[in-house]
Amino acid sequence: MSTGPTPLPAAGRRRPPRDEVRRALLDAAARTFARQGIDGASLDDVAAAAGFTKGAVYSNFGSKEGLVAALVDDRVSAYLDLGLAAVDDPAATLPERARALGDRLTAASDEQHDWHLLFLQLWQRAVRTGPADDSFVRRHGELRAAVAEAVANHAEQAGTELPLPAASVATLLLALSNGLAIERMTDPAAVPDDLMGRVLALLVGGGTTGTTGGTTGGTGPDQR
Amino acid sequence: MSTGPTPLPAAGRRRPPRDEVRRALLDAAARTFARQGIDGASLDDVAAAAGFTKGAVYSNFGSKEGLVAALVDDRVSAYLDLGLAAVDDPAATLPERARALGDRLTAASDEQHDWHLLFLQLWQRAVRTGPADDSFVRRHGELRAAVAEAVANHAEQAGTELPLPAASVATLLLALSNGLAIERMTDPAAVPDDLMGRVLALLVGGGTTGTTGGTTGGTGPDQR
DNA sequence: GGTATCGGATACCGCTCGGTATCCGATCTC
DNA sequence: GAGATCGGATACCGAGCGGTATCCGATACC
């Protein structure tokens, strides 16, 4: 039930390409760090999960700190792309896009599970090391700014007036993404699948949207 | 020679009462664990922060795990009481209570700062050890249930119909508390002081603006 | 006031981890 | 095809940690 009999390159003799080793190590690090904690997981654990030994880690990343930094770079970018892609469907209305984004962010796949676990560890690390010289805080700020811009654009296109500034909506969106993930992992029953989407709809002025339909229902509350 | 000036009870010769030592150790543990991480902080660190040595910890809590468990018991209860107290003002309207609770939970004191840092560590621990036999998850569930009941009661008293089920509102409240704390610690400027209160007001049907009684008259700089 | 007891201090142990030096075999170059 | 090179494997080290056994002095008890 693990990832298979032999993770990747087997103990075999072939030499895998450089990028392949890097990828395998990064993926294994994401999984292992998420599950055991960055402090709790040893480099031996990470390397073994990828089918290598500690030497491969030091050869590719120089140190544990280097591995973590590479992970930030790799994962935060991926998360940003994922979120923006979900919002960038120009055919939907604003509340629809809000719901789509919510569903996307709430999608309870193991991938998301691990991501949030990892995210919180990276965030704690960033807070502890102080506000200076930290790539995680910077990346996170970029993500928030991008979301804010997307929200503002969509609101303008839809002709809707937001009940809150776009920047605040972006902050709330990120906060809800993390906060609801926490609640969901603690008790899945406490977080309905559509909760995120409904709240986002409220935040962008969707009112009491009970509409669980896909597209704008016949009972469209606000067409003019 | 002089063992050096020790922080709290001095190297003095008096013997402090039992509960006093326990309290000092718990407080020191909360601070130290929050700042360095539960895994990152050694028992020597914790004991030293309280002005004692490791022996005091083992005498009082038996193990590091025992110390953590005692901390859960001590802190989660305190947090629950704080939240409920903020909501239990029977003189206020529902949105007002929502705002009061939001302000209370957002209050950016160092105490709250450490609390959220500690909370997330305890939560991660609970998620990792599996859903079984964990007091933290159970306590958290009690907290959520209590909040849900308070929300439902207040809504009924106020004659307001909630746009979401009370249980969902409770979940959102906890999620926002954690999520916004995270955003705030990452970038304080991104989370206005009144954001939590305004969102809570939205969640309980408080309409679009934060008019909760004597606040802004509503002739804000709104244009179309 | 002499003794028993309790509880924190001290010394110590085994283990794990990050990091380093080194080895060795597969790939690359000519 | 023979040597150069690169990169992961292996062996090893020192530090720091949780945990334990023991000590010792201040309080409690009669």
Coordinates of C-alpha atoms (C1' of nucleotides) in Angstrom, one line a residue:
Chain A
M1 CA 0.0 0.0 0.0
S2 CA 3.0 2.2 0.0
T3 CA 4.0 3.6 -3.3
G4 CA 4.8 0.2 -4.7
P5 CA 7.4 -2.4 -4.2
T6 CA 10.4 -0.5 -5.2
P7 CA 9.9 3.3 -5.3
L8 CA 11.8 4.4 -8.3
P9 CA 15.2 3.4 -9.5
A10 CA 15.3 0.1 -7.7
A11 CA 18.6 -0.9 -6.1
G12 CA 19.5 -1.6 -9.7
R13 CA 22.5 -0.5 -11.5
R14 CA 21.2 1.9 -14.1
R15 CA 22.0 5.6 -13.5
P16 CA 18.8 7.8 -13.6
P17 CA 19.0 11.2 -15.1
R18 CA 19.7 14.1 -12.8
D19 CA 16.3 15.8 -13.0
E20 CA 14.6 12.5 -12.3
V21 CA 16.5 12.1 -9.1
R22 CA 15.7 15.7 -8.1
R23 CA 12.0 15.2 -8.7
A24 CA 11.9 11.9 -6.9
L25 CA 13.6 13.5 -3.9
L26 CA 11.4 16.5 -3.9
D27 CA 8.3 14.5 -4.0
A28 CA 9.5 12.1 -1.3
A29 CA 10.4 15.1 0.8
A30 CA 7.0 16.6 0.4
R31 CA 5.3 13.4 1.5
T32 CA 7.7 12.6 4.3
F33 CA 7.9 16.1 5.7
A34 CA 4.2 16.4 5.6
R35 CA 3.6 13.1 7.4
Q36 CA 6.5 13.1 9.9
G37 CA 7.2 16.8 10.2
I38 CA 10.2 18.6 8.8
D39 CA 12.0 18.2 12.1
G40 CA 10.7 14.8 12.7
A41 CA 11.8 13.3 9.4
S42 CA 15.4 12.5 8.9
L43 CA 17.2 12.8 5.6
D44 CA 17.6 9.1 5.7
D45 CA 13.8 8.8 5.8
V46 CA 13.4 11.2 2.9
A47 CA 16.1 9.5 0.8
A48 CA 14.7 6.0 1.5
A49 CA 11.2 7.1 0.5
A50 CA 12.6 8.1 -2.9
G51 CA 14.7 4.9 -3.2
F52 CA 18.0 6.6 -2.6
T53 CA 20.4 7.3 0.2
K54 CA 21.4 10.4 2.1
G55 CA 24.3 10.9 -0.3
A56 CA 21.9 11.7 -3.1
V57 CA 20.3 14.5 -1.0
Y58 CA 23.6 16.2 -0.2
S59 CA 24.7 15.8 -3.8
N60 CA 21.5 17.6 -5.1
F61 CA 20.7 20.1 -2.4
G62 CA 23.7 20.5 -0.2
S63 CA 21.9 20.4 3.1
K64 CA 18.5 19.8 4.7
E65 CA 17.9 23.5 4.6
G66 CA 18.7 23.5 0.9
L67 CA 16.2 20.7 0.4
V68 CA 13.5 22.7 2.2
A69 CA 14.2 25.8 0.2
A70 CA 14.0 23.9 -3.0
L71 CA 10.7 22.5 -1.8
V72 CA 9.3 26.0 -1.2
D73 CA 10.2 27.0 -4.6
D74 CA 8.7 24.0 -6.2
R75 CA 5.5 23.7 -4.2
V76 CA 4.4 27.3 -3.7
S77 CA 4.7 28.0 -7.4
A78 CA 2.6 24.9 -8.2
Y79 CA 0.0 26.0 -5.7
L80 CA -0.2 29.4 -7.2
D81 CA -0.7 28.0 -10.7
L82 CA -3.4 25.7 -9.5
G83 CA -5.4 28.4 -7.8
L84 CA -5.1 30.8 -10.7
A85 CA -6.1 28.2 -13.2
A86 CA -9.3 27.5 -11.3
V87 CA -10.2 31.1 -11.2
D88 CA -9.4 31.9 -14.8
D89 CA -12.4 30.4 -16.5
P90 CA -13.8 33.5 -18.3
A91 CA -17.1 31.8 -19.1
A92 CA -18.4 31.7 -15.5
T93 CA -20.0 34.3 -13.3
L94 CA -18.2 35.6 -10.3
P95 CA -20.0 33.5 -7.7
E96 CA -19.5 30.5 -10.0
R97 CA -15.9 31.2 -10.1
A98 CA -15.8 31.5 -6.4
R99 CA -17.5 28.2 -6.0
A100 CA -15.2 26.6 -8.5
L101 CA -12.2 27.9 -6.7
G102 CA -13.6 26.8 -3.4
D103 CA -14.2 23.3 -4.7
R104 CA -10.8 23.2 -6.2
L105 CA -9.1 24.2 -3.0
T106 CA -11.2 22.0 -0.8
A107 CA -10.8 18.9 -3.0
A108 CA -10.0 16.4 -0.4
S109 CA -7.4 14.5 -2.3
D110 CA -4.4 13.2 -0.5
E111 CA -2.4 15.6 -2.5
Q112 CA -4.1 18.5 -0.9
H113 CA -3.9 16.9 2.4
D114 CA -0.2 16.6 2.2
W115 CA 0.1 20.1 0.8
H116 CA -1.6 21.8 3.7
L117 CA 0.3 19.8 6.2
L118 CA 3.5 20.9 4.4
F119 CA 2.4 24.4 4.0
L120 CA 1.9 24.9 7.7
Q121 CA 5.3 23.6 8.5
L122 CA 6.9 25.9 6.0
W123 CA 4.9 28.8 7.4
Q124 CA 5.9 28.0 10.9
R125 CA 9.5 27.9 9.9
A126 CA 9.2 31.3 8.1
V127 CA 7.6 32.9 11.1
R128 CA 10.3 31.6 13.4
T129 CA 13.2 32.7 11.4
G130 CA 11.9 36.2 11.4
P131 CA 10.5 38.3 8.6
A132 CA 13.8 38.7 6.9
D133 CA 15.4 36.9 4.0
D134 CA 12.7 34.4 3.7
S135 CA 11.5 33.2 0.3
F136 CA 8.4 31.6 1.7
V137 CA 6.9 34.9 2.9
R138 CA 7.7 36.6 -0.3
R139 CA 6.1 33.9 -2.4
H140 CA 3.1 33.9 -0.3
G141 CA 2.8 37.6 -0.7
E142 CA 2.9 37.2 -4.5
L143 CA 0.2 34.6 -4.3
R144 CA -2.0 36.9 -2.3
A145 CA -1.5 39.8 -4.7
A146 CA -2.2 37.6 -7.7
V147 CA -5.5 36.4 -6.1
A148 CA -6.5 39.9 -5.2
E149 CA -5.9 41.1 -8.8
A150 CA -7.9 38.2 -10.1
V151 CA -10.8 38.9 -7.8
A152 CA -10.8 42.6 -8.7
N153 CA -10.8 41.9 -12.4
H154 CA -13.6 39.4 -12.2
A155 CA -15.7 41.7 -10.1
E156 CA -15.2 44.5 -12.6
Q157 CA -16.1 42.2 -15.5
A158 CA -19.2 41.0 -13.7
G159 CA -20.2 44.5 -12.7
T160 CA -20.6 43.4 -9.1
E161 CA -19.6 45.6 -6.2
L162 CA -17.7 43.7 -3.6
P163 CA -18.8 44.0 0.0
L164 CA -15.1 44.0 1.0
P165 CA -12.0 45.2 -0.7
A166 CA -10.5 42.8 -3.2
A167 CA -7.3 42.6 -1.1
S168 CA -9.3 41.5 1.9
V169 CA -11.2 39.0 -0.1
A170 CA -7.9 37.5 -1.2
T171 CA -6.7 37.3 2.4
L172 CA -9.9 35.7 3.4
L173 CA -9.6 33.2 0.6
L174 CA -6.2 32.1 1.7
A175 CA -7.2 32.0 5.3
L176 CA -10.2 29.9 4.6
S177 CA -8.2 27.6 2.5
N178 CA -5.9 26.8 5.3
G179 CA -8.4 27.1 8.1
L180 CA -10.9 24.8 6.6
A181 CA -8.3 22.3 5.7
I182 CA -7.3 22.2 9.3
E183 CA -10.9 21.7 10.4
R184 CA -11.4 19.1 7.7
M185 CA -8.5 17.0 8.7
T186 CA -9.5 17.2 12.4
D187 CA -13.1 16.2 11.6
P188 CA -14.1 15.7 8.0
A189 CA -17.8 15.6 8.9
A190 CA -17.6 19.2 10.2
V191 CA -16.7 20.7 6.8
P192 CA -19.3 20.1 4.0
D193 CA -17.9 19.8 0.6
D194 CA -19.6 22.9 -0.7
L195 CA -18.9 25.1 2.4
M196 CA -15.9 26.8 0.9
G197 CA -17.7 27.6 -2.3
R198 CA -20.8 29.0 -0.5
V199 CA -18.8 31.2 1.8
L200 CA -16.8 32.6 -1.1
A201 CA -20.0 33.3 -2.9
L202 CA -21.1 35.3 0.1
L203 CA -17.8 37.2 0.2
V204 CA -18.2 38.3 -3.4
G205 CA -21.7 39.5 -2.9
G206 CA -23.5 36.3 -3.9
G207 CA -26.0 36.8 -1.1
T208 CA -27.8 33.8 0.1
T209 CA -26.9 31.6 -2.8
G210 CA -28.6 28.3 -2.1
T211 CA -28.0 27.5 -5.7
T212 CA -26.1 24.3 -5.9
G213 CA -26.7 24.0 -9.6
G214 CA -23.8 24.1 -11.9
T215 CA -24.5 27.1 -14.0
T216 CA -26.7 30.1 -13.3
G217 CA -30.0 28.5 -12.3
G218 CA -33.3 29.6 -13.7
T219 CA -33.9 31.3 -10.4
G220 CA -31.1 33.6 -11.0
P221 CA -31.3 36.0 -8.2
D222 CA -29.5 38.9 -9.8
Q223 CA -29.9 39.3 -13.5
R224 CA -30.8 42.6 -14.8
Chain B
M1 CA 31.1 28.7 41.8
S2 CA 28.0 30.7 41.1
T3 CA 25.7 28.8 38.9
G4 CA 24.7 32.0 37.3
P5 CA 21.7 34.2 37.8
T6 CA 18.6 32.0 37.1
P7 CA 15.5 33.6 35.7
L8 CA 12.6 32.9 38.0
P9 CA 12.9 31.3 41.4
A10 CA 16.6 32.3 41.5
A11 CA 19.1 29.6 42.5
G12 CA 17.7 30.6 45.9
R13 CA 17.3 28.0 48.4
R14 CA 13.6 28.3 49.1
R15 CA 11.4 25.5 47.9
P16 CA 8.5 26.8 45.8
P17 CA 5.1 25.1 46.2
R18 CA 4.2 22.3 43.9
D19 CA 1.5 24.0 41.8
E20 CA 3.8 27.0 41.3
V21 CA 6.4 24.9 39.7
R22 CA 3.8 23.2 37.5
R23 CA 2.4 26.5 36.4
A24 CA 5.8 27.9 35.6
L25 CA 6.8 24.9 33.6
L26 CA 3.5 24.9 31.7
D27 CA 3.9 28.6 30.8
A28 CA 7.5 28.2 29.9
A29 CA 6.5 25.1 27.8
A30 CA 3.8 27.1 25.9
R31 CA 6.2 29.9 25.1
T32 CA 9.2 27.7 24.2
F33 CA 7.2 25.2 22.2
A34 CA 5.5 28.0 20.3
R35 CA 8.7 29.7 19.4
Q36 CA 11.0 26.8 18.8
G37 CA 8.6 24.0 17.9
I38 CA 7.6 21.1 20.1
D39 CA 10.2 19.0 18.4
G40 CA 12.8 21.8 18.2
A41 CA 12.7 22.7 21.8
S42 CA 14.5 20.4 24.2
L43 CA 13.3 19.7 27.8
D44 CA 16.4 21.5 28.9
D45 CA 15.2 24.6 27.1
V46 CA 11.8 24.5 28.6
A47 CA 13.0 23.9 32.1
A48 CA 15.6 26.6 31.8
A49 CA 13.0 29.1 30.6
A50 CA 11.1 28.4 33.8
G51 CA 14.2 28.6 35.9
F52 CA 14.4 24.9 36.6
T53 CA 16.2 21.9 35.3
K54 CA 15.0 18.8 33.4
G55 CA 14.5 17.0 36.7
A56 CA 11.6 19.2 37.5
V57 CA 9.9 18.3 34.3
Y58 CA 10.2 14.6 34.8
S59 CA 9.2 14.9 38.4
N60 CA 6.0 16.7 37.4
F61 CA 5.0 15.3 34.0
G62 CA 6.9 12.1 33.6
S63 CA 7.9 12.6 30.0
K64 CA 7.9 15.1 27.2
E65 CA 4.7 13.6 25.9
G66 CA 3.2 14.0 29.4
L67 CA 4.1 17.7 29.4
V68 CA 2.5 18.1 26.0
A69 CA -0.7 16.4 27.1
A70 CA -0.9 18.6 30.2
L71 CA -0.4 21.6 28.0
V72 CA -3.4 20.5 25.8
D73 CA -5.5 20.2 28.8
D74 CA -4.5 23.5 30.2
R75 CA -4.6 25.6 27.1
V76 CA -7.5 24.3 25.0
S77 CA -9.8 24.7 28.0
A78 CA -8.6 28.2 28.5
Y79 CA -9.2 29.0 24.9
L80 CA -12.7 27.6 25.0
D81 CA -13.5 29.7 28.0
L82 CA -12.2 32.9 26.3
G83 CA -14.2 32.4 23.2
L84 CA -17.4 31.6 25.0
A85 CA -17.0 34.6 27.3
A86 CA -16.7 36.9 24.3
V87 CA -19.9 35.5 22.8
D88 CA -21.9 35.4 26.0
D89 CA -22.8 39.1 26.3
P90 CA -26.6 38.9 26.2
A91 CA -27.0 42.7 25.7
A92 CA -25.6 42.7 22.1
T93 CA -27.2 41.9 18.8
L94 CA -26.0 39.0 16.8
P95 CA -23.8 40.9 14.4
E96 CA -22.4 42.8 17.4
R97 CA -21.6 39.6 19.1
A98 CA -20.0 38.4 16.0
R99 CA -17.9 41.4 15.7
A100 CA -16.9 41.3 19.4
L101 CA -15.9 37.7 19.0
G102 CA -13.9 38.5 15.9
D103 CA -12.1 41.3 17.6
R104 CA -11.4 39.1 20.6
L105 CA -10.0 36.3 18.5
T106 CA -8.0 38.7 16.3
A107 CA -6.6 40.7 19.2
A108 CA -3.0 40.6 18.1
S109 CA -1.4 40.3 21.5
D110 CA 1.7 38.2 21.9
E111 CA -0.4 35.9 24.0
Q112 CA -2.6 35.1 21.0
H113 CA 0.5 34.9 18.8
D114 CA 2.0 32.2 20.9
W115 CA -1.3 30.5 21.3
H116 CA -1.9 30.0 17.5
L117 CA 1.6 28.9 17.0
L118 CA 1.2 26.3 19.7
F119 CA -2.3 25.3 18.5
L120 CA -1.0 24.4 15.1
Q121 CA 1.7 22.3 16.5
L122 CA -0.7 20.4 18.7
W123 CA -3.0 20.0 15.8
Q124 CA -0.3 18.6 13.6
R125 CA 0.6 16.1 16.3
A126 CA -3.0 15.0 16.6
V127 CA -3.4 14.6 12.8
R128 CA -0.2 12.5 12.6
T129 CA -0.9 10.2 15.5
G130 CA -4.1 9.2 13.8
P131 CA -7.7 10.0 14.9
A132 CA -7.6 7.6 17.8
D133 CA -7.1 8.2 21.5
D134 CA -6.2 11.8 21.1
S135 CA -7.4 14.3 23.6
F136 CA -6.7 17.3 21.4
V137 CA -9.2 16.3 18.7
R138 CA -11.8 15.5 21.3
R139 CA -11.4 18.9 23.0
H140 CA -11.5 20.7 19.7
G141 CA -14.7 19.0 18.9
E142 CA -16.2 20.1 22.2
L143 CA -15.2 23.6 21.4
R144 CA -16.8 23.6 18.0
A145 CA -20.0 22.1 19.4
A146 CA -20.2 24.8 22.1
V147 CA -19.7 27.5 19.5
A148 CA -22.3 26.1 17.3
E149 CA -24.8 26.0 20.1
A150 CA -24.0 29.5 21.1
V151 CA -24.5 30.7 17.5
A152 CA -27.8 28.9 17.2
N153 CA -29.1 30.3 20.5
H154 CA -28.2 33.8 19.6
A155 CA -29.7 33.6 16.2
E156 CA -32.9 32.3 17.6
Q157 CA -33.0 35.1 20.2
A158 CA -32.3 37.7 17.6
G159 CA -34.9 36.2 15.3
T160 CA -32.4 36.1 12.5
E161 CA -32.3 33.4 9.9
L162 CA -28.8 32.2 9.3
P163 CA -27.6 31.9 5.7
L164 CA -25.7 28.8 6.8
P165 CA -26.3 26.1 9.4
A166 CA -25.1 27.0 12.8
A167 CA -22.7 24.1 12.7
S168 CA -21.1 25.4 9.5
V169 CA -20.9 28.9 11.0
A170 CA -19.0 27.4 14.0
T171 CA -16.6 25.6 11.7
L172 CA -16.0 28.7 9.7
L173 CA -15.4 30.7 12.8
L174 CA -12.7 28.4 14.0
A175 CA -11.2 28.2 10.5
L176 CA -11.1 31.9 10.2
S177 CA -9.5 32.3 13.6
N178 CA -6.7 30.1 12.6
G179 CA -6.5 31.1 9.0
L180 CA -6.4 34.8 9.6
A181 CA -3.9 34.4 12.4
I182 CA -1.7 32.7 9.9
E183 CA -2.1 35.4 7.4
R184 CA -1.6 38.1 10.0
M185 CA 1.6 36.6 11.3
T186 CA 2.9 36.3 7.7
D187 CA 2.0 39.9 6.8
P188 CA 0.2 42.0 9.5
A189 CA -0.8 44.6 6.9
A190 CA -2.8 42.2 4.9
V191 CA -5.3 41.6 7.7
P192 CA -7.2 44.7 8.9
D193 CA -8.2 44.7 12.5
D194 CA -11.9 44.6 11.8
L195 CA -11.8 42.0 9.0
M196 CA -12.7 39.1 11.2
G197 CA -15.6 40.9 12.7
R198 CA -17.0 42.1 9.3
V199 CA -16.8 38.6 7.9
L200 CA -18.5 37.1 10.9
A201 CA -21.3 39.7 10.5
L202 CA -21.7 38.6 6.9
L203 CA -21.9 35.0 8.0
V204 CA -24.7 35.6 10.4
G205 CA -26.7 37.6 7.8
G206 CA -25.5 41.0 8.9
G207 CA -25.7 42.4 5.4
T208 CA -23.1 44.0 3.3
T209 CA -21.7 46.8 5.5
G210 CA -20.4 46.7 9.0
T211 CA -23.1 48.8 10.4
T212 CA -23.4 47.3 13.8
G213 CA -25.2 50.0 15.7
G214 CA -23.3 53.2 16.3
T215 CA -20.5 52.7 13.9
T216 CA -20.1 54.4 10.5
G217 CA -23.2 55.9 9.3
G218 CA -23.1 54.3 6.0
T219 CA -22.5 57.3 3.8
G220 CA -19.1 56.0 3.1
P221 CA -17.2 56.7 0.0
D222 CA -19.3 54.3 -2.0
Q223 CA -19.9 55.0 -5.5
R224 CA -20.8 52.9 -8.5
Chain C
dG1 C1' 15.3 18.7 67.1
dG2 C1' 15.9 14.6 64.9
dT3 C1' 14.3 11.8 61.2
dA4 C1' 11.5 10.6 57.0
dT5 C1' 10.1 12.1 52.8
dC6 C1' 9.6 14.6 48.9
dG7 C1' 11.2 16.9 44.8
dG8 C1' 14.3 19.2 42.1
dA9 C1' 19.5 19.0 40.7
dT10 C1' 23.2 16.4 38.7
dA11 C1' 25.6 13.0 36.2
dC12 C1' 25.3 9.8 32.9
dC13 C1' 23.7 6.6 29.0
dG14 C1' 22.2 5.1 24.4
dC15 C1' 20.6 6.6 20.4
dT16 C1' 19.6 9.3 16.4
dC17 C1' 20.5 12.9 13.4
dG18 C1' 22.9 16.3 10.3
dG19 C1' 27.0 16.6 8.1
dT20 C1' 31.6 15.1 5.9
dA21 C1' 35.1 12.4 3.8
dT22 C1' 35.7 8.8 0.9
dC23 C1' 34.7 5.2 -2.3
dC24 C1' 33.2 3.2 -6.5
dG25 C1' 30.8 2.4 -10.7
dA26 C1' 28.3 4.1 -14.5
dT27 C1' 28.5 7.5 -18.1
dC28 C1' 31.0 10.8 -21.1
dT29 C1' 34.8 12.2 -24.0
dC30 C1' 38.2 11.6 -27.4
Chain D
dG1 C1' 38.6 1.3 -25.2
dA2 C1' 41.1 3.9 -21.7
dG3 C1' 41.0 7.5 -18.7
dA4 C1' 38.4 11.6 -16.7
dT5 C1' 34.4 12.8 -14.4
dC6 C1' 30.2 12.9 -12.2
dG7 C1' 27.0 11.4 -8.7
dG8 C1' 25.1 8.4 -5.6
dA9 C1' 26.5 4.8 -1.9
dT10 C1' 29.0 3.9 2.4
dA11 C1' 31.3 4.6 6.7
dC12 C1' 32.0 7.4 10.1
dC13 C1' 31.9 11.4 13.5
dG14 C1' 30.4 14.7 17.0
dA15 C1' 26.6 17.0 19.0
dG16 C1' 22.3 17.1 21.2
dC17 C1' 18.3 14.8 22.7
dG18 C1' 15.0 12.0 25.8
dG19 C1' 15.2 9.3 29.5
dT20 C1' 17.1 7.1 34.0
dA21 C1' 19.6 6.5 38.2
dT22 C1' 21.1 8.8 41.9
dC23 C1' 22.1 12.5 45.0
dC24 C1' 21.0 16.1 48.3
dG25 C1' 18.8 19.7 50.7
dA26 C1' 14.6 21.7 52.2
dT27 C1' 10.2 20.8 54.2
dA28 C1' 6.9 17.9 57.0
dC29 C1' 6.0 15.2 60.9
dC30 C1' 6.1 13.5 65.7

